[in-house]
Amino acid sequence: PDTSGFDFGSALSGLNTGGDAHSETTKSFSNGFAGHSFGDFISFPVFQDPSQIFGLLMGKDITLIEIDLPEFSFEFDYSQFFPIYGPFGIALGVHAGLVLDPPAFGYDTLGLRDFFDSGFRDPLALFDGLFLSAEKSVLDLTASISASGELNVVFAKAGVGLRVTFETLFNLHDPNEDGKVRLYELATNFLNEAKYGSPLLAPLAIFDVSGELFLELFAYLKINLLVTTLDFEFNITPPITLLEFD
């Protein structure tokens, strides 16, 4: 067939979403309380796992009650597409995320044991049984920027890009690494920093702060089916660490 009159550039331009730079912004918020009552987050581990009683007989403290509230999360994404030739162009993106996961609050037998050891003369020892769980991060902050070569048509887009991400984690400082931070441990961490360090940084002294800066190559495909959107992302390389601190 004779294709001498076919303009390939015009055909590509016809697939473009408009030929102009355009942006896309998305926000999402997750509230773990949705559809639940406060009682759903209260547990009694000693009754759920009676085998823990054997640990008590061996001198270990067991958790009597625990309140584990759900996490809250927020994400913000912004992307800008700059066409270069037809549907081909450069996409720049920014992402910010926050996950707040309140530590589980509980009471174990340490307070009862300390009260017993005091000959029942020190009722304040009962407070020794109060603790915050140090098993999970309390706060997770992420921020990233990305640049990718993209094919962008009316109903779909696909591309390959490079993303640089910075992530910071806040974990409760657990001096004896038993997975439980007592109230007196929190107070000691706070007061030591306030007295011997910087008073302004005292609130941060109850945390172990760690972070990482890393980059990764990725590919993605997004198809808009009107009633729903199919969104796929594939890692081309594992995360490559550029900087980390602890």
Short mmCIF file of C-alpha atoms in Angstrom, two decimals:
data_model
loop_
_atom_site.label_atom_id
_atom_site.label_comp_id
_atom_site.label_asym_id
_atom_site.label_seq_id
_atom_site.Cartn_x
_atom_site.Cartn_y
_atom_site.Cartn_z
CA PRO A 1 0.00 0.00 0.00
CA ASP A 2 1.01 3.58 -0.64
CA THR A 3 1.82 5.32 2.67
CA SER A 4 3.59 8.33 1.20
CA GLY A 5 0.74 10.61 2.24
CA PHE A 6 0.60 9.36 5.81
CA ASP A 7 1.89 11.82 8.42
CA PHE A 8 3.09 9.73 11.37
CA GLY A 9 3.70 12.80 13.55
CA SER A 10 0.12 14.00 13.08
CA ALA A 11 -1.20 10.59 14.00
CA LEU A 12 0.78 10.59 17.24
CA SER A 13 -0.38 14.09 18.05
CA GLY A 14 -3.94 12.92 17.63
CA LEU A 15 -3.45 10.47 20.48
CA ASN A 16 -2.26 13.12 22.89
CA THR A 17 -4.58 14.23 25.67
CA GLY A 18 -4.53 17.75 24.45
CA GLY A 19 -0.97 18.55 23.47
CA ASP A 20 -0.44 20.73 26.52
CA ALA A 21 1.18 20.17 29.87
CA HIS A 22 -1.37 18.93 32.36
CA SER A 23 -1.32 17.97 36.00
CA GLU A 24 -2.98 15.46 38.27
CA THR A 25 -3.44 15.69 42.04
CA THR A 26 -4.68 12.97 44.38
CA LYS A 27 -5.17 12.89 48.14
CA SER A 28 -6.16 10.02 50.39
CA PHE A 29 -6.89 9.71 54.10
CA SER A 30 -7.36 6.49 56.01
CA ASN A 31 -9.10 6.42 59.39
CA GLY A 32 -8.84 3.07 61.12
CA PHE A 33 -11.76 3.93 63.42
CA ALA A 34 -14.24 3.77 60.53
CA GLY A 35 -16.78 1.03 61.08
CA HIS A 36 -15.42 0.14 64.53
CA SER A 37 -16.23 0.95 68.13
CA PHE A 38 -13.64 1.64 70.81
CA GLY A 39 -14.25 -1.78 72.35
CA ASP A 40 -13.00 -3.47 69.17
CA PHE A 41 -9.46 -2.34 70.00
CA ILE A 42 -9.36 -3.71 73.56
CA SER A 43 -7.91 -7.17 74.14
CA PHE A 44 -7.15 -9.42 77.11
CA PRO A 45 -4.08 -11.41 76.05
CA VAL A 46 -3.98 -13.52 79.21
CA PHE A 47 -7.42 -14.93 78.38
CA GLN A 48 -6.82 -15.20 74.65
CA ASP A 49 -3.60 -17.15 75.23
CA PRO A 50 -3.82 -18.95 78.61
CA SER A 51 -0.43 -20.56 77.96
CA GLN A 52 1.11 -17.25 79.06
CA ILE A 53 0.30 -18.27 82.64
CA PHE A 54 3.21 -20.73 82.47
CA GLY A 55 5.47 -17.75 81.73
CA LEU A 56 4.14 -16.07 84.85
CA LEU A 57 5.09 -19.14 86.90
CA MET A 58 8.60 -18.83 85.44
CA GLY A 59 8.93 -15.27 86.68
CA LYS A 60 7.94 -13.48 83.49
CA ASP A 61 5.42 -10.67 83.36
CA ILE A 62 2.33 -11.17 81.22
CA THR A 63 0.00 -8.58 79.70
CA LEU A 64 -3.42 -8.45 81.32
CA ILE A 65 -5.10 -5.84 79.10
CA GLU A 66 -4.05 -3.96 75.96
CA ILE A 67 -5.61 -1.15 73.96
CA ASP A 68 -4.30 -0.96 70.40
CA LEU A 69 -5.80 1.93 68.45
CA PRO A 70 -5.78 1.84 64.62
CA GLU A 71 -3.42 3.80 62.44
CA PHE A 72 -4.19 6.97 60.55
CA SER A 73 -2.61 7.66 57.19
CA PHE A 74 -2.52 10.50 54.70
CA GLU A 75 -1.04 10.56 51.21
CA PHE A 76 -0.64 13.37 48.69
CA ASP A 77 0.44 12.91 45.08
CA TYR A 78 1.00 15.51 42.40
CA SER A 79 2.18 14.84 38.86
CA GLN A 80 2.79 17.09 35.86
CA PHE A 81 3.08 15.84 32.27
CA PHE A 82 5.07 17.81 29.70
CA PRO A 83 4.52 16.59 26.11
CA ILE A 84 7.58 16.51 23.86
CA TYR A 85 6.38 14.80 20.71
CA GLY A 86 2.83 13.59 20.28
CA PRO A 87 1.87 11.45 23.28
CA PHE A 88 5.49 11.11 24.37
CA GLY A 89 6.74 13.35 27.14
CA ILE A 90 8.25 13.78 30.57
CA ALA A 91 6.26 13.27 33.77
CA LEU A 92 7.41 14.80 37.05
CA GLY A 93 5.88 13.66 40.31
CA VAL A 94 5.87 14.55 44.00
CA HIS A 95 4.63 12.29 46.79
CA ALA A 96 4.23 12.89 50.52
CA GLY A 97 2.93 10.40 53.02
CA LEU A 98 2.27 10.17 56.74
CA VAL A 99 1.34 7.14 58.81
CA LEU A 100 0.54 7.67 62.49
CA ASP A 101 0.19 4.43 64.43
CA PRO A 102 -0.44 5.10 68.15
CA PRO A 103 1.49 2.62 70.30
CA ALA A 104 -0.57 -0.01 72.08
CA PHE A 105 -1.24 0.91 75.70
CA GLY A 106 -1.43 -1.85 78.25
CA TYR A 107 -1.01 -3.14 81.76
CA ASP A 108 0.96 -6.20 82.82
CA THR A 109 1.80 -8.01 86.03
CA LEU A 110 4.99 -6.02 86.73
CA GLY A 111 2.99 -3.47 88.73
CA LEU A 112 1.32 -6.16 90.82
CA ARG A 113 4.64 -7.91 91.39
CA ASP A 114 6.42 -4.71 92.47
CA PHE A 115 3.53 -3.89 94.80
CA PHE A 116 3.77 -7.37 96.30
CA ASP A 117 7.54 -7.08 96.69
CA SER A 118 7.09 -3.81 98.58
CA GLY A 119 5.05 -5.67 101.18
CA PHE A 120 1.93 -3.90 99.90
CA ARG A 121 3.28 -0.66 101.33
CA ASP A 122 3.95 1.17 98.03
CA PRO A 123 0.73 1.60 96.03
CA LEU A 124 2.59 3.76 93.48
CA ALA A 125 4.40 0.58 92.40
CA LEU A 126 1.13 -0.46 90.75
CA PHE A 127 1.81 2.13 88.05
CA ASP A 128 4.91 0.16 87.02
CA GLY A 129 2.59 -2.18 85.13
CA LEU A 130 1.56 0.53 82.67
CA PHE A 131 3.42 0.47 79.38
CA LEU A 132 3.44 1.55 75.74
CA SER A 133 4.36 -1.03 73.13
CA ALA A 134 7.63 -0.36 71.30
CA GLU A 135 7.14 -3.10 68.71
CA LYS A 136 6.02 -0.82 65.86
CA SER A 137 6.92 2.61 64.52
CA VAL A 138 4.77 5.40 65.89
CA LEU A 139 5.28 7.76 62.96
CA ASP A 140 6.38 7.13 59.39
CA LEU A 141 7.07 10.13 57.15
CA THR A 142 7.90 9.75 53.46
CA ALA A 143 8.62 12.23 50.69
CA SER A 144 9.68 11.48 47.14
CA ILE A 145 10.23 13.07 43.75
CA SER A 146 10.24 11.24 40.44
CA ALA A 147 10.93 11.83 36.76
CA SER A 148 9.90 9.46 34.01
CA GLY A 149 9.59 9.12 30.29
CA GLU A 150 5.90 8.61 29.60
CA LEU A 151 3.54 7.62 26.83
CA ASN A 152 0.29 9.41 27.63
CA VAL A 153 -2.88 8.87 25.62
CA VAL A 154 -6.52 9.60 26.38
CA PHE A 155 -7.33 6.43 28.30
CA ALA A 156 -3.92 5.18 29.45
CA LYS A 157 -0.38 6.07 30.32
CA ALA A 158 2.78 4.05 30.76
CA GLY A 159 6.36 4.93 31.50
CA VAL A 160 9.73 4.19 33.02
CA GLY A 161 11.18 6.46 35.66
CA LEU A 162 13.59 7.23 38.47
CA ARG A 163 12.34 7.99 41.98
CA VAL A 164 14.26 9.39 44.97
CA THR A 165 12.62 8.82 48.35
CA PHE A 166 13.38 9.98 51.88
CA GLU A 167 11.76 8.06 54.72
CA THR A 168 11.91 8.83 58.44
CA LEU A 169 10.72 6.50 61.21
CA PHE A 170 9.97 7.42 64.82
CA ASN A 171 10.10 4.51 67.28
CA LEU A 172 9.70 4.77 71.03
CA HIS A 173 13.09 4.53 72.74
CA ASP A 174 13.13 1.26 74.67
CA PRO A 175 16.14 1.36 77.06
CA ASN A 176 16.09 -2.34 77.99
CA GLU A 177 14.71 -3.51 74.62
CA ASP A 178 11.94 -5.59 76.17
CA GLY A 179 9.34 -4.28 73.73
CA LYS A 180 7.58 -2.29 76.46
CA VAL A 181 8.27 1.33 77.43
CA ARG A 182 7.26 2.08 81.01
CA LEU A 183 6.04 5.48 82.15
CA TYR A 184 9.16 5.97 84.27
CA GLU A 185 11.33 5.15 81.25
CA LEU A 186 9.53 7.83 79.21
CA ALA A 187 10.02 10.33 82.03
CA THR A 188 13.71 9.43 82.39
CA ASN A 189 14.37 9.87 78.66
CA PHE A 190 12.58 13.23 78.64
CA LEU A 191 14.18 14.61 81.81
CA ASN A 192 17.71 13.50 80.91
CA GLU A 193 17.56 15.41 77.63
CA ALA A 194 15.95 18.44 79.28
CA LYS A 195 18.59 18.52 82.03
CA TYR A 196 21.78 17.46 80.27
CA GLY A 197 20.98 18.17 76.63
CA SER A 198 18.68 20.58 74.86
CA PRO A 199 15.30 21.33 76.49
CA LEU A 200 13.84 22.01 73.05
CA LEU A 201 14.72 18.47 71.96
CA ALA A 202 13.41 16.84 75.14
CA PRO A 203 10.12 15.70 73.52
CA LEU A 204 12.11 13.93 70.80
CA ALA A 205 14.24 12.10 73.39
CA ILE A 206 11.48 9.54 73.89
CA PHE A 207 11.99 8.41 70.28
CA ASP A 208 14.63 6.61 68.29
CA VAL A 209 14.68 8.42 64.96
CA SER A 210 16.00 6.68 61.86
CA GLY A 211 15.91 7.57 58.21
CA GLU A 212 16.97 6.55 54.74
CA LEU A 213 17.46 8.25 51.39
CA PHE A 214 17.23 5.86 48.47
CA LEU A 215 16.51 5.73 44.76
CA GLU A 216 14.87 3.14 42.53
CA LEU A 217 14.02 2.59 38.89
CA PHE A 218 10.41 1.65 38.20
CA ALA A 219 7.89 1.12 35.42
CA TYR A 220 4.18 1.78 35.55
CA LEU A 221 0.94 1.35 33.62
CA LYS A 222 -2.35 3.12 34.31
CA ILE A 223 -5.53 2.41 32.34
CA ASN A 224 -8.72 4.43 32.77
CA LEU A 225 -11.79 2.25 32.15
CA LEU A 226 -14.24 5.04 33.12
CA VAL A 227 -15.91 2.94 35.85
CA THR A 228 -12.58 2.02 37.37
CA THR A 229 -8.85 2.55 36.96
CA LEU A 230 -6.22 -0.16 36.68
CA ASP A 231 -2.93 0.97 38.20
CA PHE A 232 0.23 -1.15 38.08
CA GLU A 233 3.79 -0.43 39.15
CA PHE A 234 6.83 -2.66 38.79
CA ASN A 235 10.26 -2.30 40.37
CA ILE A 236 13.10 -2.50 37.85
CA THR A 237 15.77 -2.29 40.53
CA PRO A 238 15.62 -2.81 44.29
CA PRO A 239 15.94 0.34 46.42
CA ILE A 240 19.52 1.68 46.29
CA THR A 241 20.48 3.36 49.56
CA LEU A 242 22.24 6.72 49.22
CA LEU A 243 22.18 7.81 52.85
CA GLU A 244 20.92 6.43 56.15
CA PHE A 245 21.03 7.42 59.80
CA ASP A 246 19.94 5.87 63.05
#
